[in-house]
Amino acid sequence: MRDVTSVLLLAGSTEATRLADVLVRVHGVDVLSSLAGVTTAPTGRAGRTRAGGFGGAEGLAQHLRDRPVDALIDATHPFAAVMPFSAAAAAAATATPSCRLLRPPWVPTPADRWVDVPDLAAAAAALSSLGARRVLLTVGRQSTWAFADHDAWFLVRAIEAPEVVPADHRLLLERGPFEVTSERAVLLEHRIDAVVSKNAGGTATMAKLVSARELEISVVMVARPAPPDVTIVSSVDHAVAWLDGAVGL
Ligand code: NAP
């Protein structure tokens, strides 16, 4: 083991930013955060950063051979469907200790009006079944395409403008975290009758669910993609503990 523990951190989630901060500032870890490069103004973070794809699992494995690290932590977003598998394969190919940081999904309460769907296409179909006419769409700018041909009015909220949007829409460019009071105001002001959300989990964007519950508004909830069969940790604290146990801090 080196004097300073080194980590390649695959970023894309709120937890990735917080983990980089804790590892660098509290534990003195040499962290290289890797961003996909899809957001033009990513959140600032502690440690070094790089941006752009590696070229699949083999490209990431080559990166790890060229620049070995003590551990690889995959903290991409819960809806990243490709990178977690590349990370798992590259870690196995290079015998790099690794884990997936995946926050727990949201779970409905008896008072929620959720329609659980497996994917975006099913979410659009569920809106038709509900007869929704005024929809708050909060699926991220890369996923709005699934609603492009849908006949309803959409309030499309995203951090950056999506390339494909439904014909009848208004754009709301905002980055969370959001509060219950302001979410309630958005739902009321725009007379929203359905919310579409990915089951991202976490607290930053949960307020819309609380407000929808209080206003008895339906939420079409898109399920997460299945993760690879790897070690999964559910919080920043657990990721730090895993790293300490696996390679030492
Ligand atoms: P994805 O399907 O898993 O990844 C697509 C490709 O983007 C990967 O094959 C990889 O390219 C590259 N990539 C993804 N994450 C990377 C990282 N941290 N560092 C370097 N390259 C990365 O993911 P996605 O759904 O397109 O999301 C792209 C990024 O946005 C991810 O970092 C994700 O965490 C974040 N994000 C996604 C969502 C969502 O809803 N999907 C929401 C918020 C944030 P190569 O194969 O060339 O290495």
Coordinates of C-alpha atoms and ligand atoms in Angstrom, one line a residue:
M1 CA 0.0 0.0 0.0
R2 CA 1.2 3.5 -0.8
D3 CA 1.6 6.2 1.9
V4 CA -1.4 8.0 0.6
T5 CA -4.5 6.0 -0.3
S6 CA -5.6 6.6 -3.9
V7 CA -9.1 6.3 -5.2
L8 CA -10.7 6.5 -8.6
L9 CA -14.2 7.8 -7.9
L10 CA -16.8 7.5 -10.7
A11 CA -19.0 10.6 -10.0
G12 CA -22.5 11.7 -11.1
S13 CA -24.4 11.6 -7.8
T14 CA -24.7 14.0 -4.8
E15 CA -23.0 11.3 -2.7
A16 CA -20.0 11.3 -5.1
T17 CA -19.4 15.0 -4.4
R18 CA -19.8 14.5 -0.6
L19 CA -17.6 11.4 -0.6
A20 CA -14.8 13.2 -2.5
D21 CA -15.0 16.0 0.1
V22 CA -14.8 13.6 3.1
L23 CA -12.0 11.4 1.7
V24 CA -9.8 14.4 0.7
R25 CA -10.4 16.8 3.5
V26 CA -10.9 14.4 6.5
H27 CA -8.8 11.4 5.5
G28 CA -6.2 12.9 3.1
V29 CA -7.0 10.4 0.3
D30 CA -5.8 11.2 -3.2
V31 CA -9.1 11.2 -5.1
L32 CA -9.5 11.4 -8.8
S33 CA -13.2 12.1 -9.5
S34 CA -14.3 11.1 -13.0
L35 CA -17.3 12.9 -14.6
A36 CA -19.1 11.7 -17.7
G37 CA -18.8 15.3 -19.1
V38 CA -22.5 15.6 -19.9
T39 CA -23.1 18.6 -17.6
T40 CA -21.5 21.8 -18.7
A41 CA -21.3 23.3 -15.2
P42 CA -20.7 20.4 -12.8
T43 CA -20.7 21.0 -9.0
G44 CA -17.3 21.9 -7.6
R45 CA -15.6 19.1 -5.6
A46 CA -12.5 18.3 -3.6
G47 CA -9.5 16.5 -5.1
R48 CA -8.6 16.1 -8.8
T49 CA -11.1 15.7 -11.6
R50 CA -11.2 14.3 -15.1
A51 CA -14.1 14.3 -17.6
G52 CA -15.3 12.0 -20.4
G53 CA -15.9 8.3 -21.0
F54 CA -13.1 5.8 -20.8
G55 CA -14.2 3.7 -23.8
G56 CA -16.2 1.0 -22.2
A57 CA -15.1 -1.6 -19.6
E58 CA -11.8 -2.3 -21.5
G59 CA -11.0 1.4 -21.7
L60 CA -11.5 1.7 -18.0
A61 CA -9.5 -1.4 -17.3
Q62 CA -6.6 0.1 -19.4
H63 CA -6.9 3.4 -17.4
L64 CA -6.5 1.4 -14.2
R65 CA -3.5 -0.5 -15.6
D66 CA -1.9 2.8 -16.7
R67 CA -2.7 4.6 -13.4
P68 CA -3.3 2.0 -10.7
V69 CA -5.3 3.1 -7.6
D70 CA -5.9 1.4 -4.3
A71 CA -9.6 1.3 -4.9
L72 CA -12.4 2.1 -7.4
I73 CA -15.6 3.5 -6.1
D74 CA -18.6 3.7 -8.4
A75 CA -20.8 6.6 -7.2
T76 CA -22.6 7.2 -10.5
H77 CA -26.3 8.1 -10.3
P78 CA -28.7 5.3 -9.4
F79 CA -30.0 5.5 -13.0
A80 CA -26.6 5.1 -14.7
A81 CA -27.2 1.8 -16.5
V82 CA -23.9 1.2 -18.3
M83 CA -21.1 2.6 -16.2
P84 CA -21.7 0.3 -13.1
F85 CA -21.2 -2.7 -15.3
S86 CA -18.1 -1.3 -16.9
A87 CA -16.8 -0.5 -13.4
A88 CA -17.5 -4.0 -12.2
A89 CA -15.8 -5.6 -15.2
A90 CA -12.8 -3.3 -15.1
A91 CA -12.2 -3.8 -11.4
A92 CA -12.4 -7.6 -11.8
A93 CA -10.0 -7.5 -14.8
T94 CA -7.4 -5.5 -12.9
A95 CA -8.0 -6.9 -9.4
T96 CA -8.8 -3.4 -8.1
P97 CA -10.9 -3.5 -4.9
S98 CA -14.2 -1.8 -5.7
C99 CA -17.7 -1.1 -4.5
R100 CA -20.9 0.6 -5.8
L101 CA -22.3 3.5 -3.7
L102 CA -26.0 3.4 -4.2
R103 CA -28.4 5.3 -1.9
P104 CA -31.6 3.5 -1.0
P105 CA -34.6 4.0 -3.2
W106 CA -37.7 5.9 -2.0
V107 CA -40.5 3.8 -0.6
P108 CA -44.1 4.9 -0.8
T109 CA -46.2 5.4 2.3
P110 CA -49.9 4.3 2.4
A111 CA -50.9 7.9 1.7
D112 CA -48.9 8.1 -1.6
R113 CA -50.6 7.7 -4.9
W114 CA -47.7 6.0 -6.8
V115 CA -48.0 4.2 -10.1
D116 CA -44.8 2.0 -10.2
V117 CA -43.5 1.5 -13.7
P118 CA -40.4 -0.4 -15.0
D119 CA -39.1 2.2 -17.5
L120 CA -39.8 5.5 -19.3
A121 CA -42.0 4.1 -22.0
A122 CA -44.2 2.6 -19.3
A123 CA -44.3 5.9 -17.6
A124 CA -45.7 7.6 -20.7
A125 CA -48.3 4.9 -21.0
A126 CA -49.2 5.3 -17.3
L127 CA -49.9 9.0 -17.9
S128 CA -52.4 8.1 -20.5
S129 CA -54.1 5.6 -18.2
L130 CA -54.3 8.2 -15.5
G131 CA -55.8 10.7 -17.9
A132 CA -53.1 13.2 -16.8
R133 CA -53.3 16.6 -18.6
R134 CA -50.8 18.8 -16.7
V135 CA -47.6 16.9 -15.8
L136 CA -44.5 17.8 -13.8
L137 CA -41.7 15.9 -15.6
T138 CA -38.6 15.4 -13.4
V139 CA -36.7 12.6 -15.1
G140 CA -33.5 14.5 -16.1
R141 CA -32.8 16.1 -19.4
Q142 CA -31.5 12.9 -21.1
S143 CA -34.8 11.1 -20.5
T144 CA -37.4 13.6 -21.7
W145 CA -37.4 12.1 -25.2
A146 CA -39.8 9.4 -24.0
F147 CA -42.5 12.0 -23.6
A148 CA -41.9 13.9 -26.8
D149 CA -45.1 12.7 -28.6
H150 CA -47.3 12.6 -25.5
D151 CA -50.5 14.6 -25.7
A152 CA -50.5 16.6 -22.4
W153 CA -49.0 19.8 -21.1
F154 CA -45.6 19.3 -19.4
L155 CA -43.7 21.4 -16.9
V156 CA -40.2 20.1 -17.7
R157 CA -37.8 20.6 -14.8
A158 CA -34.1 19.9 -15.4
I159 CA -30.7 21.3 -14.5
E160 CA -29.9 22.1 -18.1
A161 CA -32.2 22.3 -21.1
P162 CA -33.1 19.0 -22.7
E163 CA -32.6 18.5 -26.4
V164 CA -35.9 16.8 -26.9
V165 CA -39.0 18.1 -25.2
P166 CA -42.8 17.5 -25.5
A167 CA -44.5 19.9 -28.0
D168 CA -46.7 21.5 -25.3
H169 CA -44.4 22.4 -22.4
R170 CA -42.7 25.0 -20.2
L171 CA -39.1 24.6 -19.1
L172 CA -38.0 25.2 -15.5
L173 CA -34.2 25.2 -15.3
E174 CA -33.4 24.5 -11.6
R175 CA -30.9 22.4 -9.5
G176 CA -32.1 21.0 -6.2
P177 CA -32.3 20.6 -3.3
F178 CA -35.9 21.6 -3.2
E179 CA -38.2 22.5 -0.2
V180 CA -41.7 21.2 0.4
T181 CA -43.2 24.7 0.5
S182 CA -41.8 25.7 -2.9
E183 CA -42.7 22.3 -4.4
R184 CA -46.2 22.6 -3.2
A185 CA -46.4 26.1 -4.8
V186 CA -45.1 24.8 -8.1
L187 CA -47.7 22.0 -8.1
L188 CA -50.5 24.4 -7.3
E189 CA -49.5 27.3 -9.5
H190 CA -49.3 25.0 -12.6
R191 CA -52.4 22.9 -11.6
I192 CA -50.3 19.8 -11.9
D193 CA -52.3 16.5 -11.9
A194 CA -49.4 14.0 -12.2
V195 CA -45.7 13.9 -11.4
V196 CA -43.2 11.7 -13.3
S197 CA -40.1 10.9 -11.3
K198 CA -37.2 8.4 -11.4
N199 CA -36.8 6.6 -8.1
A200 CA -33.5 8.4 -7.4
G201 CA -33.8 8.2 -3.6
G202 CA -32.1 10.7 -1.3
T203 CA -33.3 13.9 0.2
A204 CA -32.4 16.5 -2.4
T205 CA -35.5 16.0 -4.7
M206 CA -37.8 14.2 -2.2
A207 CA -39.9 17.3 -1.4
K208 CA -42.0 16.9 -4.6
L209 CA -43.2 13.5 -3.3
V210 CA -44.2 14.9 0.0
S211 CA -46.1 17.8 -1.7
A212 CA -47.8 15.4 -4.1
R213 CA -48.8 13.2 -1.2
E214 CA -50.3 16.2 0.6
L215 CA -52.2 17.4 -2.5
E216 CA -53.3 13.8 -3.4
I217 CA -51.5 14.0 -6.8
S218 CA -50.5 10.8 -8.6
V219 CA -46.8 10.1 -9.0
V220 CA -45.6 7.9 -11.8
M221 CA -42.4 6.3 -10.4
V222 CA -39.8 4.8 -12.7
A223 CA -37.9 1.9 -11.2
R224 CA -34.1 1.8 -11.2
P225 CA -32.0 -0.3 -13.5
A226 CA -30.7 -3.5 -11.8
P227 CA -27.2 -3.0 -10.5
P228 CA -24.3 -5.5 -11.2
D229 CA -23.6 -8.2 -8.7
V230 CA -20.9 -6.3 -6.7
T231 CA -20.4 -5.0 -3.1
I232 CA -23.0 -2.2 -2.6
V233 CA -22.7 0.4 0.1
S234 CA -25.7 2.7 0.8
S235 CA -24.2 5.9 2.1
V236 CA -21.0 8.1 2.2
D237 CA -20.2 6.8 5.7
H238 CA -20.5 3.2 4.6
A239 CA -18.3 3.9 1.6
V240 CA -15.6 5.4 3.9
A241 CA -15.9 2.4 6.2
W242 CA -15.7 0.0 3.3
L243 CA -12.5 1.8 2.0
D244 CA -10.9 1.6 5.4
G245 CA -11.7 -2.1 5.7
A246 CA -10.6 -2.9 2.1
V247 CA -7.4 -1.0 1.7
G248 CA -6.9 1.2 4.9
L249 CA -7.2 4.9 5.3
Ligands
NAP1 P1 -24.4 5.5 -18.2 O1 -25.5 5.1 -19.2 O2 -24.1 4.5 -17.2 O3 -23.1 5.8 -19.0 C1 -23.0 6.1 -20.4 C2 -21.5 6.3 -20.7 O4 -21.1 7.6 -20.1 C3 -20.6 5.3 -20.1 O5 -20.6 4.1 -20.8 C4 -19.3 6.0 -20.0 O6 -18.6 6.1 -21.2 C5 -19.7 7.4 -19.7 N1 -19.7 7.7 -18.2 C6 -20.8 7.6 -17.3 N2 -20.4 7.9 -16.1 C7 -19.1 8.3 -16.2 C8 -18.2 8.8 -15.2 N3 -18.5 9.0 -14.0 N4 -16.9 9.0 -15.7 C9 -16.6 8.8 -17.0 N5 -17.4 8.4 -17.9 C10 -18.7 8.1 -17.5 O7 -24.8 6.8 -17.5 P2 -25.8 8.0 -18.0 O8 -27.2 7.6 -17.6 O9 -25.6 8.3 -19.5 O10 -25.4 9.2 -17.1 C11 -24.2 9.9 -17.5 C12 -23.7 10.6 -16.2 O11 -24.7 11.4 -15.7 C13 -23.3 9.5 -15.2 O12 -22.1 10.0 -14.6 C14 -24.4 9.6 -14.2 O13 -24.0 9.3 -12.9 C15 -25.0 11.0 -14.3 N6 -26.4 11.1 -14.1 C16 -27.3 10.3 -14.7 C17 -28.6 10.4 -14.4 C18 -29.6 9.5 -15.1 O14 -30.8 9.6 -14.8 N7 -29.2 8.5 -15.9 C19 -29.0 11.4 -13.5 C20 -28.1 12.2 -12.9 C21 -26.8 12.1 -13.2 P3 -17.5 5.0 -21.6 O15 -18.2 3.7 -21.8 O16 -16.9 5.6 -22.8 O17 -16.5 4.9 -20.4

